[in-house]
Coordinates of C-alpha atoms and ligand atoms in Angstrom, one line a residue:
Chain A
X661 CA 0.0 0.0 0.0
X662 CA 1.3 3.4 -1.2
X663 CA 1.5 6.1 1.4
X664 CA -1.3 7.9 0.8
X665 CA -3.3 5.3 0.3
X666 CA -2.1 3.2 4.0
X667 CA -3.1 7.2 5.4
X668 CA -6.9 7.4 3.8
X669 CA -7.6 4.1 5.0
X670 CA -6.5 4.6 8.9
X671 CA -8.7 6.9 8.7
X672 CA -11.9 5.5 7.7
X673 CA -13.4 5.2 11.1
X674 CA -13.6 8.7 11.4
X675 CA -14.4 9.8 7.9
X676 CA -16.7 6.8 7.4
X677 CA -18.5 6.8 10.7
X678 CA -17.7 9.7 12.3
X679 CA -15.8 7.9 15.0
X680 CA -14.5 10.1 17.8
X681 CA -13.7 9.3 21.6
X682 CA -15.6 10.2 24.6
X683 CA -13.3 11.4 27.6
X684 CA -13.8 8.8 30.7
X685 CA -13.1 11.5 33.0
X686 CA -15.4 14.7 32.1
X687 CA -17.4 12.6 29.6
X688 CA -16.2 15.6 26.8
X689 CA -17.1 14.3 22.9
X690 CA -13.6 14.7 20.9
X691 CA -12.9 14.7 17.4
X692 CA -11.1 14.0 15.3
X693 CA -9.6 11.5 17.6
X694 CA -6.9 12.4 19.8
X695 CA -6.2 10.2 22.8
X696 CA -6.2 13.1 25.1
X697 CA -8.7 15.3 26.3
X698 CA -8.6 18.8 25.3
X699 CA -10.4 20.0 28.3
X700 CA -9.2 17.9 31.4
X701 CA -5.7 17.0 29.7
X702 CA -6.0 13.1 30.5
X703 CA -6.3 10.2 28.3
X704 CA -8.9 9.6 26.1
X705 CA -9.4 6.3 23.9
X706 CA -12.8 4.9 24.4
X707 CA -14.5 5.4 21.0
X708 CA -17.7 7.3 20.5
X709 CA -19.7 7.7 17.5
X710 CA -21.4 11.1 16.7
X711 CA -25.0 11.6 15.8
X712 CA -24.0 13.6 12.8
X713 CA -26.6 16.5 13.7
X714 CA -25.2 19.6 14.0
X715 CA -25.3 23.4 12.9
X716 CA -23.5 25.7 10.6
X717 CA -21.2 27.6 13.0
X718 CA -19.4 29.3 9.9
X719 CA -18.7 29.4 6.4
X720 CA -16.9 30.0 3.6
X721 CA -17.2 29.5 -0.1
X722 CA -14.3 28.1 -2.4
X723 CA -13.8 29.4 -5.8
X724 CA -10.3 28.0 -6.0
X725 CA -9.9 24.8 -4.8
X726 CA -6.5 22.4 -3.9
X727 CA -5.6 20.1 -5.8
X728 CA -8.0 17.1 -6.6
X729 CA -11.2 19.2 -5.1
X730 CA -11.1 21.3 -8.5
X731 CA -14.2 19.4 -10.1
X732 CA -16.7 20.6 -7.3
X733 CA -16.0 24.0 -7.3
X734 CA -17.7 26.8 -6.2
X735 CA -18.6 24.7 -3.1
X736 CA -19.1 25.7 0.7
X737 CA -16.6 24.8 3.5
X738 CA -18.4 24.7 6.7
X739 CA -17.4 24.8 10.8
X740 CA -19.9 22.6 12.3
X741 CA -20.8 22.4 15.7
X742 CA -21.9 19.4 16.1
X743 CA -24.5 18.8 19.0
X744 CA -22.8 17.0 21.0
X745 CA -19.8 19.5 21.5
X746 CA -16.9 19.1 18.8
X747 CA -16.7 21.7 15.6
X748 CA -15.5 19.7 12.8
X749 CA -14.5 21.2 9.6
X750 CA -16.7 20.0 6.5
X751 CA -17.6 20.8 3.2
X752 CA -21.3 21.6 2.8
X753 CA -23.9 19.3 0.0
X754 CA -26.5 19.6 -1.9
X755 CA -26.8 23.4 -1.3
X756 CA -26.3 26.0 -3.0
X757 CA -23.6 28.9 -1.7
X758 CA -25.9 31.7 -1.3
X759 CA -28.6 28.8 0.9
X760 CA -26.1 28.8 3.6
X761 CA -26.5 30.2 6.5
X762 CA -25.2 30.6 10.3
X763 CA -27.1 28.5 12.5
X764 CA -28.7 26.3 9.5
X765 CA -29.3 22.7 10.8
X766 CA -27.3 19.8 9.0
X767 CA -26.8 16.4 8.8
X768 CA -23.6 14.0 7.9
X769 CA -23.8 11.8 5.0
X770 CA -20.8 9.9 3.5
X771 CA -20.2 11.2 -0.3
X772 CA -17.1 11.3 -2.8
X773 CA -14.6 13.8 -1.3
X774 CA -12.1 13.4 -4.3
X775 CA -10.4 10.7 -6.3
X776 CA -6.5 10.2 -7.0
X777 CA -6.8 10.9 -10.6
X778 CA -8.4 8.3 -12.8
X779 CA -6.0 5.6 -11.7
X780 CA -6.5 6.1 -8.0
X781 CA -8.5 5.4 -5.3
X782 CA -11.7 7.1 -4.5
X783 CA -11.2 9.0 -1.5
X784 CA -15.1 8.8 0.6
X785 CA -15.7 10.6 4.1
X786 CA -18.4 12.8 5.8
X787 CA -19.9 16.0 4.1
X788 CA -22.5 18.0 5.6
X789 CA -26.3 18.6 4.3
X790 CA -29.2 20.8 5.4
X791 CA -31.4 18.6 7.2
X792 CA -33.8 16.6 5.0
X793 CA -37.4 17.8 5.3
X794 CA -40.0 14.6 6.5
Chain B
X470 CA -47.3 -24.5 -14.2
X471 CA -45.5 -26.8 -11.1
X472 CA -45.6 -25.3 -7.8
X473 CA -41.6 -26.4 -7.3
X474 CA -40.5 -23.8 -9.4
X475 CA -41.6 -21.0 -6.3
X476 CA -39.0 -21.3 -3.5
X477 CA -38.8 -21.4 0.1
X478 CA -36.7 -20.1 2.7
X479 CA -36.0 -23.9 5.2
X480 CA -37.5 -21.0 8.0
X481 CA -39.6 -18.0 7.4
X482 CA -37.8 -14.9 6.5
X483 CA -38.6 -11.5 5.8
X484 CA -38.0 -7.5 5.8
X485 CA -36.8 -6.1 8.8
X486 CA -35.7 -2.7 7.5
X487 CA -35.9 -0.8 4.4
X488 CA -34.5 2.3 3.1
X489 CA -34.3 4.0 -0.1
X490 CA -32.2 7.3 -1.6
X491 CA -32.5 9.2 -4.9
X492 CA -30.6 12.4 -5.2
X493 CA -32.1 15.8 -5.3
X494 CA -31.4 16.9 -8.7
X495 CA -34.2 16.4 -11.4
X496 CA -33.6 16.5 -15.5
X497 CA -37.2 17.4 -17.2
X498 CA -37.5 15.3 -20.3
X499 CA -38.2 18.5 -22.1
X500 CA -34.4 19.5 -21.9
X501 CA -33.6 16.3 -23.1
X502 CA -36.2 16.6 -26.2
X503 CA -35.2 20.6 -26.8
X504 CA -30.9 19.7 -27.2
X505 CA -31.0 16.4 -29.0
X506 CA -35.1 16.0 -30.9
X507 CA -35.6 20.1 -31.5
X508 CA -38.0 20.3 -28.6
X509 CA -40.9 18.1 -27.3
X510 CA -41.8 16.0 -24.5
X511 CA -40.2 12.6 -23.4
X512 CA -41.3 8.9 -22.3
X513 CA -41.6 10.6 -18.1
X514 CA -41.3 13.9 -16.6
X515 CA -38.2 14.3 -15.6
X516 CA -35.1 11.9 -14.0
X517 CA -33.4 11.9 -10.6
X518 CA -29.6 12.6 -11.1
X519 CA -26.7 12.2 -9.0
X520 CA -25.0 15.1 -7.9
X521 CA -20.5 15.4 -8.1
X522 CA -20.3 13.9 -5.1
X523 CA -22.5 11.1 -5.3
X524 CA -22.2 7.4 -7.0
X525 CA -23.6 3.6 -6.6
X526 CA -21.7 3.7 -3.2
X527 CA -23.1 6.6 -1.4
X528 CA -26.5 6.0 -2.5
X529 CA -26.4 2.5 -1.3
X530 CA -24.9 3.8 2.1
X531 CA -27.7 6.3 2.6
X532 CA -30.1 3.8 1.4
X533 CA -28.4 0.9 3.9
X534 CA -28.8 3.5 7.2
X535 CA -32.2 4.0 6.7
X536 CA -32.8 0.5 6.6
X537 CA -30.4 0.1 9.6
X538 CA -33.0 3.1 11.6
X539 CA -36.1 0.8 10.7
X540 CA -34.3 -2.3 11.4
X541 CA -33.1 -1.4 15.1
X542 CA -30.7 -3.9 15.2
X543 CA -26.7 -3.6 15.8
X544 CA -25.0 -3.5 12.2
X545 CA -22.2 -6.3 13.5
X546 CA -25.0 -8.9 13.6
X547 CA -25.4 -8.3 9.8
X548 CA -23.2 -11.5 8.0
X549 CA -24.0 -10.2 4.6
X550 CA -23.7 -6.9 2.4
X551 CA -24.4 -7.4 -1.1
X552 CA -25.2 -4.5 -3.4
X553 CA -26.5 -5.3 -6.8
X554 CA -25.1 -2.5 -9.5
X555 CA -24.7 -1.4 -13.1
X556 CA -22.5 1.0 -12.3
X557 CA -20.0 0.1 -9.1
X558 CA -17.4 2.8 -8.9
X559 CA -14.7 0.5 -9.3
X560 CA -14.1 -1.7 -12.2
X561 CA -12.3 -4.0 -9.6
X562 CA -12.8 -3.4 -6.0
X563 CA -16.3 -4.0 -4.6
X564 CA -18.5 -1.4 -3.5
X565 CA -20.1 -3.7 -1.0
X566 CA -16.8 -3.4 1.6
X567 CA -17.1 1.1 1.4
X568 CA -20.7 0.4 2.1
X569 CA -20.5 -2.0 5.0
X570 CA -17.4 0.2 6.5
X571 CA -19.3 3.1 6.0
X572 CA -22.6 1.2 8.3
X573 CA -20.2 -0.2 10.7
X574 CA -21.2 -4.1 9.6
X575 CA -17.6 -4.9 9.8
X576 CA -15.6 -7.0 9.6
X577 CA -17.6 -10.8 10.1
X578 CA -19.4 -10.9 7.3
X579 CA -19.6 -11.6 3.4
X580 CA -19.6 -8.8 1.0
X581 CA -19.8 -8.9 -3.0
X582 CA -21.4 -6.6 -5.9
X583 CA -24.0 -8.3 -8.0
X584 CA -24.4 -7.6 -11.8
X585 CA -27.5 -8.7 -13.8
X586 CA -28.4 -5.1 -15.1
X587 CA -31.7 -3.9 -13.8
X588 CA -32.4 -7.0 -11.7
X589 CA -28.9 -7.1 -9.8
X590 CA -30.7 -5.5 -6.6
X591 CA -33.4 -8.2 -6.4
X592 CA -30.8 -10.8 -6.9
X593 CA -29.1 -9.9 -4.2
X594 CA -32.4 -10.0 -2.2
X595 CA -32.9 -13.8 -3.3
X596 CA -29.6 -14.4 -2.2
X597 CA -30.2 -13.0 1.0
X598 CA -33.2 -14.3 1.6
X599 CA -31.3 -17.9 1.3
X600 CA -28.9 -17.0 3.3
X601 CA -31.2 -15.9 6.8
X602 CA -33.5 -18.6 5.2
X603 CA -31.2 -21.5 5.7
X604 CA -30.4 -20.6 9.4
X605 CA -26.5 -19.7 8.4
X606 CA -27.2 -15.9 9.1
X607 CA -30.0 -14.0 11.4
X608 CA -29.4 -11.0 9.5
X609 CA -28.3 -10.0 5.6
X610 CA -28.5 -6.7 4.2
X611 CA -29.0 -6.5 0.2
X612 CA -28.8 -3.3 -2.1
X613 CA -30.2 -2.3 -5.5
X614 CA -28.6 1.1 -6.3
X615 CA -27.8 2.5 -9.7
X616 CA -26.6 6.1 -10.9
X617 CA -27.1 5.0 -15.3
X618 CA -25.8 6.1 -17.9
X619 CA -27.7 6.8 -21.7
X620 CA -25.3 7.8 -24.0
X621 CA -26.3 11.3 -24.9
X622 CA -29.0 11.2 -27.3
X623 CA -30.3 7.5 -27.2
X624 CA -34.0 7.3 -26.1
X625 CA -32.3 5.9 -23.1
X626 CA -31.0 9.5 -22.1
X627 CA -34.8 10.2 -21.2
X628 CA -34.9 8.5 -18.3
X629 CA -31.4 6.2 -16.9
X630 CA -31.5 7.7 -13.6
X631 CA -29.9 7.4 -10.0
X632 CA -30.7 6.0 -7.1
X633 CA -31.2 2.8 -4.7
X634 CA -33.0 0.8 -1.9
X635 CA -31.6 -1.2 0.7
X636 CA -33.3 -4.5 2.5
X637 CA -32.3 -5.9 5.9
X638 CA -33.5 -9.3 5.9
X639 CA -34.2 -11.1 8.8
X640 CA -36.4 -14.0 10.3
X641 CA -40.3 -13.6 10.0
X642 CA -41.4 -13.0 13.7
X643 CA -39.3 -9.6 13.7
X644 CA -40.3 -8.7 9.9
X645 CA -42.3 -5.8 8.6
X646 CA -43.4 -7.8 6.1
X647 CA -43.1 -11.4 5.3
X648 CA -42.2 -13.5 2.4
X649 CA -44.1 -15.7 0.8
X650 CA -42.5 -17.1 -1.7
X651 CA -40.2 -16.1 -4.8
X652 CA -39.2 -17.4 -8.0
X653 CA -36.8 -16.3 -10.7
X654 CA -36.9 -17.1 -14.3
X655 CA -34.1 -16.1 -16.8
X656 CA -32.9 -16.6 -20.2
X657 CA -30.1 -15.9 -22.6
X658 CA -31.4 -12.7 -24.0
X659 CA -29.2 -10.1 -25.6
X660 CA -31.4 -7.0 -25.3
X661 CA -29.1 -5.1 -23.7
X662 CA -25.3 -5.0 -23.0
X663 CA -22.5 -2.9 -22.2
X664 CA -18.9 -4.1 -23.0
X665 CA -16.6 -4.1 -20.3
X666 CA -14.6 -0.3 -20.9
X667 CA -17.1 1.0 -22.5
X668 CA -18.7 4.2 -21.1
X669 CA -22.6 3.5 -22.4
X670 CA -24.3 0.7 -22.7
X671 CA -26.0 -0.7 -26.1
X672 CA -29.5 -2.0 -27.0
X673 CA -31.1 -3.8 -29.2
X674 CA -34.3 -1.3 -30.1
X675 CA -37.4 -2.6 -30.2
X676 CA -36.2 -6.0 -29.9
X677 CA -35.9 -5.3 -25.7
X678 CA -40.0 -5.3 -25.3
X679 CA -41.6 -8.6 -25.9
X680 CA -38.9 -10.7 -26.0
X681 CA -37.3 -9.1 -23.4
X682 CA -39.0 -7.0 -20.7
X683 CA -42.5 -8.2 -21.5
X684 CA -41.4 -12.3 -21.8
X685 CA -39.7 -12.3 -18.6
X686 CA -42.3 -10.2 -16.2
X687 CA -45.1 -12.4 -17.3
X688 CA -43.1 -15.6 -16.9
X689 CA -42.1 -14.8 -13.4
X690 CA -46.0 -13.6 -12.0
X691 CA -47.9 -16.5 -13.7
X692 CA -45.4 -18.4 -12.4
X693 CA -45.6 -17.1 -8.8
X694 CA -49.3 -16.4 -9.3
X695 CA -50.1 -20.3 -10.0
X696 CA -47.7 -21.8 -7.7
X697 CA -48.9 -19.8 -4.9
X698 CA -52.4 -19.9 -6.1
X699 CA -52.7 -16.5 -5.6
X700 CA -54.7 -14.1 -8.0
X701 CA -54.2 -10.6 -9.0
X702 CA -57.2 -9.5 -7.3
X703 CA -55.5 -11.0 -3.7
X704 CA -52.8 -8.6 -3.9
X705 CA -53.6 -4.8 -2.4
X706 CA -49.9 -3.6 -4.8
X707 CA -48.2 -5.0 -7.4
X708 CA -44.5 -2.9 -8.7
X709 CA -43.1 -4.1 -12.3
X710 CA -39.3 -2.7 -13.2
X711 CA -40.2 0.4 -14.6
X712 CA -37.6 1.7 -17.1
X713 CA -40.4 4.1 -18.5
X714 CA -44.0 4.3 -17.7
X715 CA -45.7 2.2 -20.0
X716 CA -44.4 -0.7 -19.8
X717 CA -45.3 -1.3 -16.1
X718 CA -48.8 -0.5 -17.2
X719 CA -49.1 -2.5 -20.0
X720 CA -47.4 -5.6 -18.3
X721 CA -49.7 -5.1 -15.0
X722 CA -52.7 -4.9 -17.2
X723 CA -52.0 -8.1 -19.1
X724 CA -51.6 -9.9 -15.9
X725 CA -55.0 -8.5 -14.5
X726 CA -53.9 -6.2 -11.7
X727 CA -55.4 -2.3 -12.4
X728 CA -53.7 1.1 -12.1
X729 CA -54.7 1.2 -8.5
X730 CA -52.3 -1.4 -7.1
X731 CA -49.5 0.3 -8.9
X732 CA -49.6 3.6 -8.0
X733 CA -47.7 3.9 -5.1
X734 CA -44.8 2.1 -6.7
X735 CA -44.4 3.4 -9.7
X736 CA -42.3 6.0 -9.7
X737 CA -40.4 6.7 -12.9
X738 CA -42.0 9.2 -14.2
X739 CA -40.9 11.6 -11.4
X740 CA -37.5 9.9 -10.7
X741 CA -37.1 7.6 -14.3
X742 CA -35.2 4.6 -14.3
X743 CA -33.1 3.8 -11.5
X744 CA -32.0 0.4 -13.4
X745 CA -31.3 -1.7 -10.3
X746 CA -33.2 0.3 -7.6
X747 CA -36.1 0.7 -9.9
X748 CA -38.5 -2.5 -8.8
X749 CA -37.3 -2.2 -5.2
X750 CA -37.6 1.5 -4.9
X751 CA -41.0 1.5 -5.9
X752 CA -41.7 -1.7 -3.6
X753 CA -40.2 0.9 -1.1
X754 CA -42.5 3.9 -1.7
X755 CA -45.5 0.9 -1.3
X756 CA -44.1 -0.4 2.0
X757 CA -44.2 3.5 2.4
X758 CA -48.0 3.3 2.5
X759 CA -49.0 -0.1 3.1
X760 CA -51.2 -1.6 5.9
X761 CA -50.7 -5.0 8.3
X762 CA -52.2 -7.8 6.3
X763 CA -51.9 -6.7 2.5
X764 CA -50.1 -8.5 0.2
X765 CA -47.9 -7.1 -2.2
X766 CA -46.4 -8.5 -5.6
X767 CA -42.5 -7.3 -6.8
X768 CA -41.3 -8.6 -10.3
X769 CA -37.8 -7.1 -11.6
X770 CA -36.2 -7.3 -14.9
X771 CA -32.7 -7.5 -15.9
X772 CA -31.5 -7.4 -19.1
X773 CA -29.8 -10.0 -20.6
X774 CA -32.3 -11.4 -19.2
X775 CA -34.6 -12.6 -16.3
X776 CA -37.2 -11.5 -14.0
X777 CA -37.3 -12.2 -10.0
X778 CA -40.8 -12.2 -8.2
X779 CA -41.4 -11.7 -4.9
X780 CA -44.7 -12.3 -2.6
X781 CA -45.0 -10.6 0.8
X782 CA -47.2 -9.8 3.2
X783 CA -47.2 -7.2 5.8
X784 CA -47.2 -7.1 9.7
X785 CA -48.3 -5.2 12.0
X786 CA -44.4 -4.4 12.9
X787 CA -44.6 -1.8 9.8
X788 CA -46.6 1.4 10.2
X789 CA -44.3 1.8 13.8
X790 CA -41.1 1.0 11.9
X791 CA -41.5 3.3 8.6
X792 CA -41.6 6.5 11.0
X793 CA -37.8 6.1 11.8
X794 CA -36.6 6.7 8.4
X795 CA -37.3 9.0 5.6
X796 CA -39.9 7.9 3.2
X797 CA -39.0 8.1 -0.3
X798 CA -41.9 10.5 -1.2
X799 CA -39.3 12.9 1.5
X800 CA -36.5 12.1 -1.4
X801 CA -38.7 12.9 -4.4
X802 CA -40.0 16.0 -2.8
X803 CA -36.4 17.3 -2.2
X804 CA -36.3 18.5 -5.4
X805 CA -33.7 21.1 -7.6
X806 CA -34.7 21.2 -11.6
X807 CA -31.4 21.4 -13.4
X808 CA -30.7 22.1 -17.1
X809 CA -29.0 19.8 -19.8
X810 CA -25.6 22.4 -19.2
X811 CA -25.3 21.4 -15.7
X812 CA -26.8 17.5 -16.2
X813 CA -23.6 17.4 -18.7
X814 CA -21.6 18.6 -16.3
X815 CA -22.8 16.1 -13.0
X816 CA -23.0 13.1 -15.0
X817 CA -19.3 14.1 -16.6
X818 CA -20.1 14.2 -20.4
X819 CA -17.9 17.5 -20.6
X820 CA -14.1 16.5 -21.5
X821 CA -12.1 18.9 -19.6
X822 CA -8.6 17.7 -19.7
Ligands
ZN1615 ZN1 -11.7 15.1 30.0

């Protein structure tokens, strides 16, 4: 396994599932994973896995995207605070730029994020939508 | 016609979960008709189409949580994810293991892609249904999901869509509806076909109705029909494969069941042709609606060709169990109209490099 490759798939739990830890001391939600807690400063390992709800906290639209994110331009990078604590950085889905806005409820799905080329592998993980109507 | 040719599970199986996606975007068949025809209307509507970021894999994920929500059960005790496709992101690498990674099923389980064109996903159901039906497995998950492709112009442009439906199957006295029998019936019939590295697939015109698409349905419900010695009237649904909207009409009303027992499951005219998710999406949008105690008839077609047929019959476990997922008329009604510009560019018919 190349690299990059042996690097996209460690981290499938988290871009897959959204698989974070849960701090056994304060009970604090973390992620991305980290093995220590960000608020009390012990360790951290027991795995959580978020709901996936959360809220715009901000945004920002790209017009001129990295490498390999070219075809999905103009699209919306979002901070997300999700409900039950974290902010996670995410691009935005099936919404237009000018539909965002702060405070807009949204949910996790698992789409394309890019693909190595036409060789590669197909890199999937956790975008963010606006919550689907019932 | 003999009543061996229906099978049965060695213990009675059925639907524990179901769940269905189809993407937001819609093509009207009027854009369709007005860049290649000089204006018009087409076969449907308008088509549900996959956005950049979307393909057979996340469709079937989406698809495979809801039916995960209705199931209520932990995704480890699943010991099969199979996801019947046309159009697998990967030439060679099955979608199956993203999706069941993606659910958290893994690792203890089999996973494969199934390909028999349009009737992949409800091959996949047969196998699962064998597989919880012989006592090997309490619980198999299997996935009809498409995002097809008509080469731009062909009548086919109208209306090869995107989407999928996912099935947990499980044993009868937790299902939301249970089987009651099923039968497949398939032939060496070339009415469709894509060779492998090419981008579209080919057909053979008119030669894919009777032979084809018309043959095959029929076979499978008399065949069901008889051996069960059921009658159309019995049923309170019936869903055909619906690559268009006529041709589910025209088979149901050859086989005596009326307008009335499609309509909840027929769908293509506001989403088209979602090739393997079409019968089972439709079958969704019925469990959708559906009350304890009616029965309900599901006959695919695949190209190439054959035809599965399913009877169930639902529980009382259903109406309690649909409300934790979306239904699929929440999909349909989530709704952007976009132009043949922007459909050229989703479905990557623009060469930019
Ligand atoms: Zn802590």
């Amino acid at each position: 396994m190349s690299g990059k490759v042996a690097h996209d798939w460690r981290l499938k739990g988290q871009r897959y599932r959204l698989e974070g830890e849960e701090c056994p001391h304060c009970r604090v939600k973390i992620f991305p994973p980290r093995d220590i807690c960000p608020e009390c400063h012990k360790p951290a390992k027991e795995p959580y896995r978020l709901s996936g709800r959360g809220e715009v906290y901000t945004y920002s639209t790209v017009n001129n995207a990295p490498g390999g994110f070219e075809e999905y331009t103009p699209y919306t990078v979002a901070l997300v605070k999700l409900e039950e604590g974290p902010m996670i950085t995410a691009q935005l889905t099936d919404v237009t730029p000018e539909n965002v806005k702060i405070g807009m409820p949204v949910e996790m799905v698992t789409r394309k994020l890019r693909a190595q080329g036409d060789e590669g592998t197909i890199i999937y993980g956790y975008k963010f939508r606006p919550v689907l109507q019932a | 016609m003999d009543s061996q040719q229906v099978m049965h599970p060695q213990r009675p199986v059925g639907i524990i979960g179901y769940g269905s996606y189809v993407p937001m975007y819609r093509l009207p068949s009027t854009e369709v008709a007005r860049v290649w025809h000089g204006g018009g209307k087409g076969p449907i509507r308008e088509k549900a189409v996959a956005g950049l970021d979307e393909d057979t894999a996340t469709i079937s994920i989406e698809a495979a949580r809801n039916a995960l929500a209705r199931a209520e059960i932990d995704p480890a005790e699943i010991r099969a994810v199979w996801v019947g496709s046309e159009s697998h992101p990967y030439a060679v690498k099955p979608t199956s293991t993203i999706v069941a990674e993606a659910i958290g099923t893994t690792p203890y389980h089999l996973a494969a892609d199934l390909e028999f064109a349009c009737k992949a996903g409800t091959e996949a159901l047969q196998a699962a249904i064998g597989l919880v039906g012989s006592g090997m497995a309490e619980y198999a998950l299997a996935i009809g999901a498409d995002t097809a492709q008509g080469r731009p112009g062909d009548a086919l442009e109208y209306t090869a869509s995107s989407g999928g439906t996912a099935f947990i199957v499980g044993p009868a006295d937790e299902a939301l509806a249970t089987l009651s029998g099923s039968l497949s019936y398939v032939t060496d019939t070339p009415d469709f076909w894509r060779r492998a590295y090419q981008h579209y697939p080919s057909h053979g015109g008119r030669f894919t109705g009777e032979p084809a698409y018309f043959h095959h349905i029929q076979a499978a419900a008399e065949g069901i029909l008889a051996g069960l010695q059921a009658r159309p009237e019995d049923f309170a649904y019936a869903i055909f494969h619906q690559p268009n909207v006529k041709f589910p009409q025209r088979v149901a009303r050859r086989l005596g069941f009326t307008q009335e027992q499609l309509e909840p499951g027929l769908l293509s005219n506001v989403i088209g042709n979602t090739y393997a998710g079409a019968a089972i999406t439709g079958f969704s949008a019925t469990l959708d609606v559906a009350q304890p105690g009616e029965r309900i008839l599901v006959v695919s077609f695949g190209s190439g060709a054959g035809s599965d047929a399913f009877v169930w019959e639902v529980t009382e476990a259903l109406a309690e169990r649909r409300s934790k997922a979306p239904l699929v008329s929440d999909y349909i009604r989530r709704r952007v109209e976009i132009d043949y510009a922007l459909y050229a560019r989703y479905r990557h018919k623009l060469l930019v490099k």
